[in-house]
CSV table of C-alpha atoms and ligand atoms in Angstrom, one decimal:
chain,number,residue,atom,x,y,z
A,173,UNK,CA,-73.5,77.0,-37.9
A,174,UNK,CA,-72.7,79.0,-40.9
A,175,UNK,CA,-73.8,82.7,-40.8
A,176,UNK,CA,-74.3,85.1,-43.7
A,177,UNK,CA,-75.2,88.7,-42.9
A,178,UNK,CA,-76.4,91.0,-45.7
A,179,UNK,CA,-76.0,94.6,-44.6
A,180,UNK,CA,-78.4,96.6,-46.7
A,181,UNK,CA,-77.5,100.2,-46.0
A,182,UNK,CA,-80.5,102.5,-45.6
A,183,UNK,CA,-83.1,99.7,-45.9
A,184,UNK,CA,-86.1,101.2,-44.2
A,185,UNK,CA,-88.1,99.0,-41.9
A,186,UNK,CA,-91.4,100.6,-43.1
A,187,UNK,CA,-90.8,99.5,-46.7
A,188,UNK,CA,-88.7,96.3,-46.2
A,189,UNK,CA,-91.7,94.6,-44.5
A,190,UNK,CA,-93.7,94.8,-47.7
A,191,UNK,CA,-91.4,92.3,-49.4
A,192,UNK,CA,-91.7,88.6,-48.4
A,193,UNK,CA,-88.1,87.7,-49.3
A,194,UNK,CA,-86.8,90.5,-47.2
A,195,UNK,CA,-89.1,89.8,-44.2
A,196,UNK,CA,-88.0,86.1,-44.1
A,197,UNK,CA,-89.1,84.0,-41.1
A,198,UNK,CA,-88.5,86.6,-38.4
A,199,UNK,CA,-88.3,90.3,-38.7
A,200,UNK,CA,-88.5,93.5,-36.7
A,201,UNK,CA,-87.2,97.0,-36.4
A,202,UNK,CA,-83.8,97.5,-34.8
A,203,UNK,CA,-83.4,99.6,-31.7
A,204,UNK,CA,-80.5,102.0,-32.5
A,205,UNK,CA,-80.3,102.8,-28.7
A,206,UNK,CA,-80.5,106.5,-29.5
A,207,UNK,CA,-77.2,106.4,-31.4
A,208,UNK,CA,-76.6,108.8,-34.3
A,209,UNK,CA,-77.6,106.8,-37.4
A,210,UNK,CA,-74.3,107.4,-39.2
A,211,UNK,CA,-73.2,104.5,-41.4
A,212,UNK,CA,-69.7,103.7,-40.3
A,213,UNK,CA,-70.5,104.4,-36.7
A,214,UNK,CA,-73.5,102.1,-36.6
A,215,UNK,CA,-71.9,99.2,-38.5
A,216,UNK,CA,-68.8,99.5,-36.3
A,217,UNK,CA,-71.1,99.3,-33.3
A,218,UNK,CA,-72.9,96.2,-34.8
A,219,UNK,CA,-69.5,94.5,-35.5
A,220,UNK,CA,-68.2,95.2,-32.0
A,221,UNK,CA,-71.4,94.9,-30.0
A,222,UNK,CA,-70.7,98.2,-28.3
A,223,UNK,CA,-70.6,101.8,-29.4
A,224,UNK,CA,-67.7,102.8,-27.2
A,225,UNK,CA,-65.0,100.2,-28.0
A,226,UNK,CA,-64.3,101.0,-31.6
A,227,UNK,CA,-63.4,104.7,-31.3
A,228,UNK,CA,-65.3,105.7,-34.4
A,229,UNK,CA,-67.4,108.8,-34.0
A,230,UNK,CA,-70.6,109.6,-35.9
A,231,UNK,CA,-68.9,112.7,-37.3
A,232,UNK,CA,-65.7,110.9,-38.5
A,233,UNK,CA,-64.9,110.9,-42.2
A,234,UNK,CA,-67.0,107.9,-43.4
A,235,UNK,CA,-64.4,107.0,-46.1
A,236,UNK,CA,-61.6,106.9,-43.6
A,237,UNK,CA,-63.2,105.6,-40.4
A,238,UNK,CA,-61.8,102.2,-39.5
A,239,UNK,CA,-62.1,99.9,-36.5
A,240,UNK,CA,-58.6,99.9,-35.0
A,241,UNK,CA,-56.6,96.6,-35.0
A,242,UNK,CA,-56.9,94.9,-31.6
A,243,UNK,CA,-60.6,95.6,-31.2
A,244,UNK,CA,-62.5,92.3,-31.2
A,245,UNK,CA,-65.3,92.1,-33.8
A,246,UNK,CA,-67.8,89.4,-34.8
A,247,UNK,CA,-65.5,88.2,-37.6
A,248,UNK,CA,-62.6,87.4,-35.2
A,249,UNK,CA,-64.8,84.5,-33.9
A,250,UNK,CA,-65.1,82.9,-37.4
A,251,UNK,CA,-62.7,80.2,-38.6
A,252,UNK,CA,-62.9,81.5,-42.2
A,253,UNK,CA,-64.6,84.9,-42.4
A,254,UNK,CA,-65.3,86.9,-45.6
A,255,UNK,CA,-65.9,90.6,-45.1
A,256,UNK,CA,-67.1,92.4,-48.3
A,257,UNK,CA,-67.2,96.2,-48.6
A,258,UNK,CA,-68.0,96.8,-44.9
A,259,UNK,CA,-67.9,100.5,-43.8
A,260,UNK,CA,-65.5,100.8,-40.9
A,261,UNK,CA,-63.5,97.8,-42.1
A,262,UNK,CA,-63.0,97.7,-45.9
A,263,UNK,CA,-65.6,100.0,-47.6
A,264,UNK,CA,-65.9,99.8,-51.4
A,265,UNK,CA,-63.4,102.1,-53.0
A,266,UNK,CA,-66.3,104.0,-54.7
A,267,UNK,CA,-68.2,104.6,-51.5
A,268,UNK,CA,-68.1,108.4,-50.9
A,269,UNK,CA,-66.2,108.8,-54.2
A,270,UNK,CA,-66.1,112.6,-55.0
A,271,UNK,CA,-67.3,112.3,-58.6
A,272,UNK,CA,-70.3,110.1,-57.6
A,273,UNK,CA,-71.1,112.3,-54.7
A,274,UNK,CA,-71.2,115.3,-57.1
A,275,UNK,CA,-73.6,113.3,-59.3
A,276,UNK,CA,-75.8,112.6,-56.3
A,277,UNK,CA,-75.9,116.3,-55.4
A,278,UNK,CA,-76.8,117.3,-59.0
A,279,UNK,CA,-79.4,114.5,-59.1
A,280,UNK,CA,-81.1,116.0,-56.0
A,281,UNK,CA,-81.5,119.4,-57.7
A,282,UNK,CA,-83.5,117.8,-60.6
A,283,UNK,CA,-80.7,117.4,-63.1
A,284,UNK,CA,-82.1,114.5,-65.2
A,285,UNK,CA,-78.9,113.6,-66.9
A,286,UNK,CA,-77.0,113.6,-63.6
A,287,UNK,CA,-79.8,111.5,-62.1
A,288,UNK,CA,-79.5,108.9,-64.8
A,289,UNK,CA,-75.8,108.7,-64.5
A,290,UNK,CA,-76.0,108.5,-60.7
A,291,UNK,CA,-78.4,105.6,-60.9
A,292,UNK,CA,-76.1,103.9,-63.5
A,293,UNK,CA,-73.0,104.3,-61.3
A,294,UNK,CA,-74.8,103.0,-58.2
A,295,UNK,CA,-76.1,100.0,-60.1
A,296,UNK,CA,-72.7,99.3,-61.5
A,297,UNK,CA,-71.3,99.1,-57.9
A,298,UNK,CA,-74.3,96.8,-56.9
A,299,UNK,CA,-73.8,94.4,-59.8
A,300,UNK,CA,-70.1,94.0,-59.0
A,301,UNK,CA,-70.9,93.4,-55.3
A,302,UNK,CA,-73.7,90.9,-56.2
A,303,UNK,CA,-71.3,88.8,-58.3
A,304,UNK,CA,-68.6,88.7,-55.5
A,305,UNK,CA,-71.2,87.8,-52.9
A,306,UNK,CA,-72.6,84.9,-54.9
A,307,UNK,CA,-69.1,83.5,-55.4
A,308,UNK,CA,-68.4,83.8,-51.6
A,309,UNK,CA,-71.7,82.1,-50.8
A,310,UNK,CA,-70.7,79.1,-53.0
A,311,UNK,CA,-67.3,78.9,-51.1
A,312,UNK,CA,-66.7,77.5,-47.6
A,313,UNK,CA,-66.6,80.6,-45.5
A,314,UNK,CA,-68.3,80.1,-42.1
A,315,UNK,CA,-69.1,83.9,-41.8
A,316,UNK,CA,-69.9,86.3,-44.6
A,317,UNK,CA,-70.5,90.0,-43.9
A,318,UNK,CA,-71.5,91.8,-47.1
A,319,UNK,CA,-72.5,95.4,-47.3
A,320,UNK,CA,-74.5,97.0,-50.1
A,321,UNK,CA,-75.0,100.8,-50.3
A,322,UNK,CA,-77.7,100.6,-53.1
A,323,UNK,CA,-80.8,101.8,-51.1
A,324,UNK,CA,-79.0,104.4,-49.1
A,325,UNK,CA,-77.2,105.9,-52.1
A,326,UNK,CA,-80.4,106.1,-54.1
A,327,UNK,CA,-82.5,107.4,-51.2
A,328,UNK,CA,-80.1,110.4,-51.0
A,329,UNK,CA,-80.0,110.8,-54.8
A,330,UNK,CA,-83.6,110.3,-55.7
A,331,UNK,CA,-85.4,111.4,-52.5
A,332,UNK,CA,-88.5,109.5,-53.6
A,333,UNK,CA,-89.7,106.5,-51.5
A,334,UNK,CA,-91.8,105.2,-54.3
A,335,UNK,CA,-89.0,105.3,-56.9
A,336,UNK,CA,-86.9,103.2,-54.5
A,337,UNK,CA,-89.2,100.2,-54.5
A,338,UNK,CA,-87.8,98.7,-57.6
A,339,UNK,CA,-84.4,98.6,-55.9
A,340,UNK,CA,-86.0,96.8,-53.0
A,341,UNK,CA,-87.1,94.3,-55.6
A,342,UNK,CA,-83.5,93.9,-56.8
A,343,UNK,CA,-82.3,93.2,-53.2
A,344,UNK,CA,-85.2,90.7,-52.7
A,345,UNK,CA,-84.1,88.9,-55.8
A,346,UNK,CA,-80.5,88.8,-54.5
A,347,UNK,CA,-81.8,87.3,-51.2
A,348,UNK,CA,-83.6,84.6,-53.3
A,349,UNK,CA,-80.5,83.9,-55.2
A,350,UNK,CA,-78.5,83.4,-52.0
A,351,UNK,CA,-81.3,81.2,-50.6
A,352,UNK,CA,-81.1,78.9,-53.6
A,353,UNK,CA,-77.4,78.3,-52.8
A,354,UNK,CA,-77.4,77.9,-49.0
A,355,UNK,CA,-78.4,74.8,-47.0
A,356,UNK,CA,-80.5,74.5,-43.8
A,357,UNK,CA,-77.5,74.9,-41.6
A,358,UNK,CA,-76.9,78.5,-42.8
A,359,UNK,CA,-78.4,81.4,-40.9
A,360,UNK,CA,-79.2,84.3,-43.2
A,361,UNK,CA,-79.5,87.6,-41.4
A,362,UNK,CA,-80.5,90.9,-43.1
A,363,UNK,CA,-79.8,94.1,-41.3
A,364,UNK,CA,-79.7,97.8,-42.0
A,365,UNK,CA,-78.2,100.7,-40.2
A,366,UNK,CA,-81.1,103.2,-40.6
A,367,UNK,CA,-84.0,104.0,-43.0
A,368,UNK,CA,-84.2,106.4,-45.9
A,369,UNK,CA,-82.1,109.5,-45.5
A,370,UNK,CA,-80.8,108.3,-42.1
A,371,UNK,CA,-84.2,108.2,-40.4
A,372,UNK,CA,-84.0,105.8,-37.4
A,373,UNK,CA,-86.0,102.9,-39.1
A,374,UNK,CA,-83.3,100.2,-39.1
A,375,UNK,CA,-84.5,96.8,-40.2
A,376,UNK,CA,-83.7,93.2,-39.3
A,377,UNK,CA,-84.8,89.8,-40.5
A,378,UNK,CA,-83.6,86.2,-40.3
A,379,UNK,CA,-84.4,82.9,-42.1
A,380,UNK,CA,-84.6,81.1,-38.7
A,381,UNK,CA,-86.5,82.0,-35.6
A,382,UNK,CA,-84.0,83.4,-33.2
A,383,UNK,CA,-86.6,84.9,-30.9
A,384,UNK,CA,-85.4,88.4,-31.4
A,385,UNK,CA,-88.0,91.2,-31.0
A,386,UNK,CA,-86.9,94.8,-31.6
A,387,UNK,CA,-83.2,93.8,-30.9
A,388,UNK,CA,-80.7,96.5,-30.0
A,389,UNK,CA,-78.0,97.1,-32.6
A,390,UNK,CA,-75.6,95.9,-29.9
A,391,UNK,CA,-77.4,92.6,-29.4
A,392,UNK,CA,-76.3,90.9,-32.7
A,393,UNK,CA,-72.7,90.5,-31.5
A,394,UNK,CA,-73.5,87.8,-29.0
A,395,UNK,CA,-76.3,86.3,-31.2
A,396,UNK,CA,-73.9,85.8,-34.1
A,397,UNK,CA,-70.9,84.7,-32.0
A,398,UNK,CA,-73.1,82.0,-30.4
A,399,UNK,CA,-74.4,80.9,-33.8
A,400,UNK,CA,-70.8,80.5,-35.1
A,401,UNK,CA,-69.9,78.4,-32.1
A,402,UNK,CA,-72.9,76.1,-32.5
A,403,UNK,CA,-71.6,72.8,-33.9
A,404,UNK,CA,-73.8,72.0,-36.9
B,291,ZN,ZN1,-76.0,104.0,-43.8
């Protein structure tokens, strides 16, 4: 079975469930098992199925945190994996970029010009990632793991749940675009690592009924490895 995982950083369960394309066939909140909802730490835990094997700490520098070579992750089970901008593996070069972080901080203090520029920079990253993802979906990868920082970045910069909704619409449209390309033998999973401003409202959905209800962040490892090994 082919598996595509869209990792929408900061997509908040309480808001994601309002969008049909994001809810898909099956959805629920993810149990973060009491772990600190720090981006690289949670995604490394997701990729390894365990919070203790990857050595990344919640307090580590997010830009530098990497799962060490030799630690087995989900993508080691794929024949032809494609990993795009994943924190703890190969984060986008502009994640935690100093100039953009400065714009985010200025935006929070009500600087309108900084806010506009911050949104523009964040959307530029998103649009580039969108194009790369859609090319990958059209190729023959059996596993795609694609991370998008859009919601998390804007939740920190705008601090306004209502203003974020139009960016949920953008991600809904991206999900629809992916769905128009894939066939029935592709499992499309959406996950997030936490809600707005790192509140523990992580979200999960799938285009197939996997029977998961409030899965633990560590549960996806076995689920995805099993799907990859299913012969379809
Ligand atoms: Zn995050």
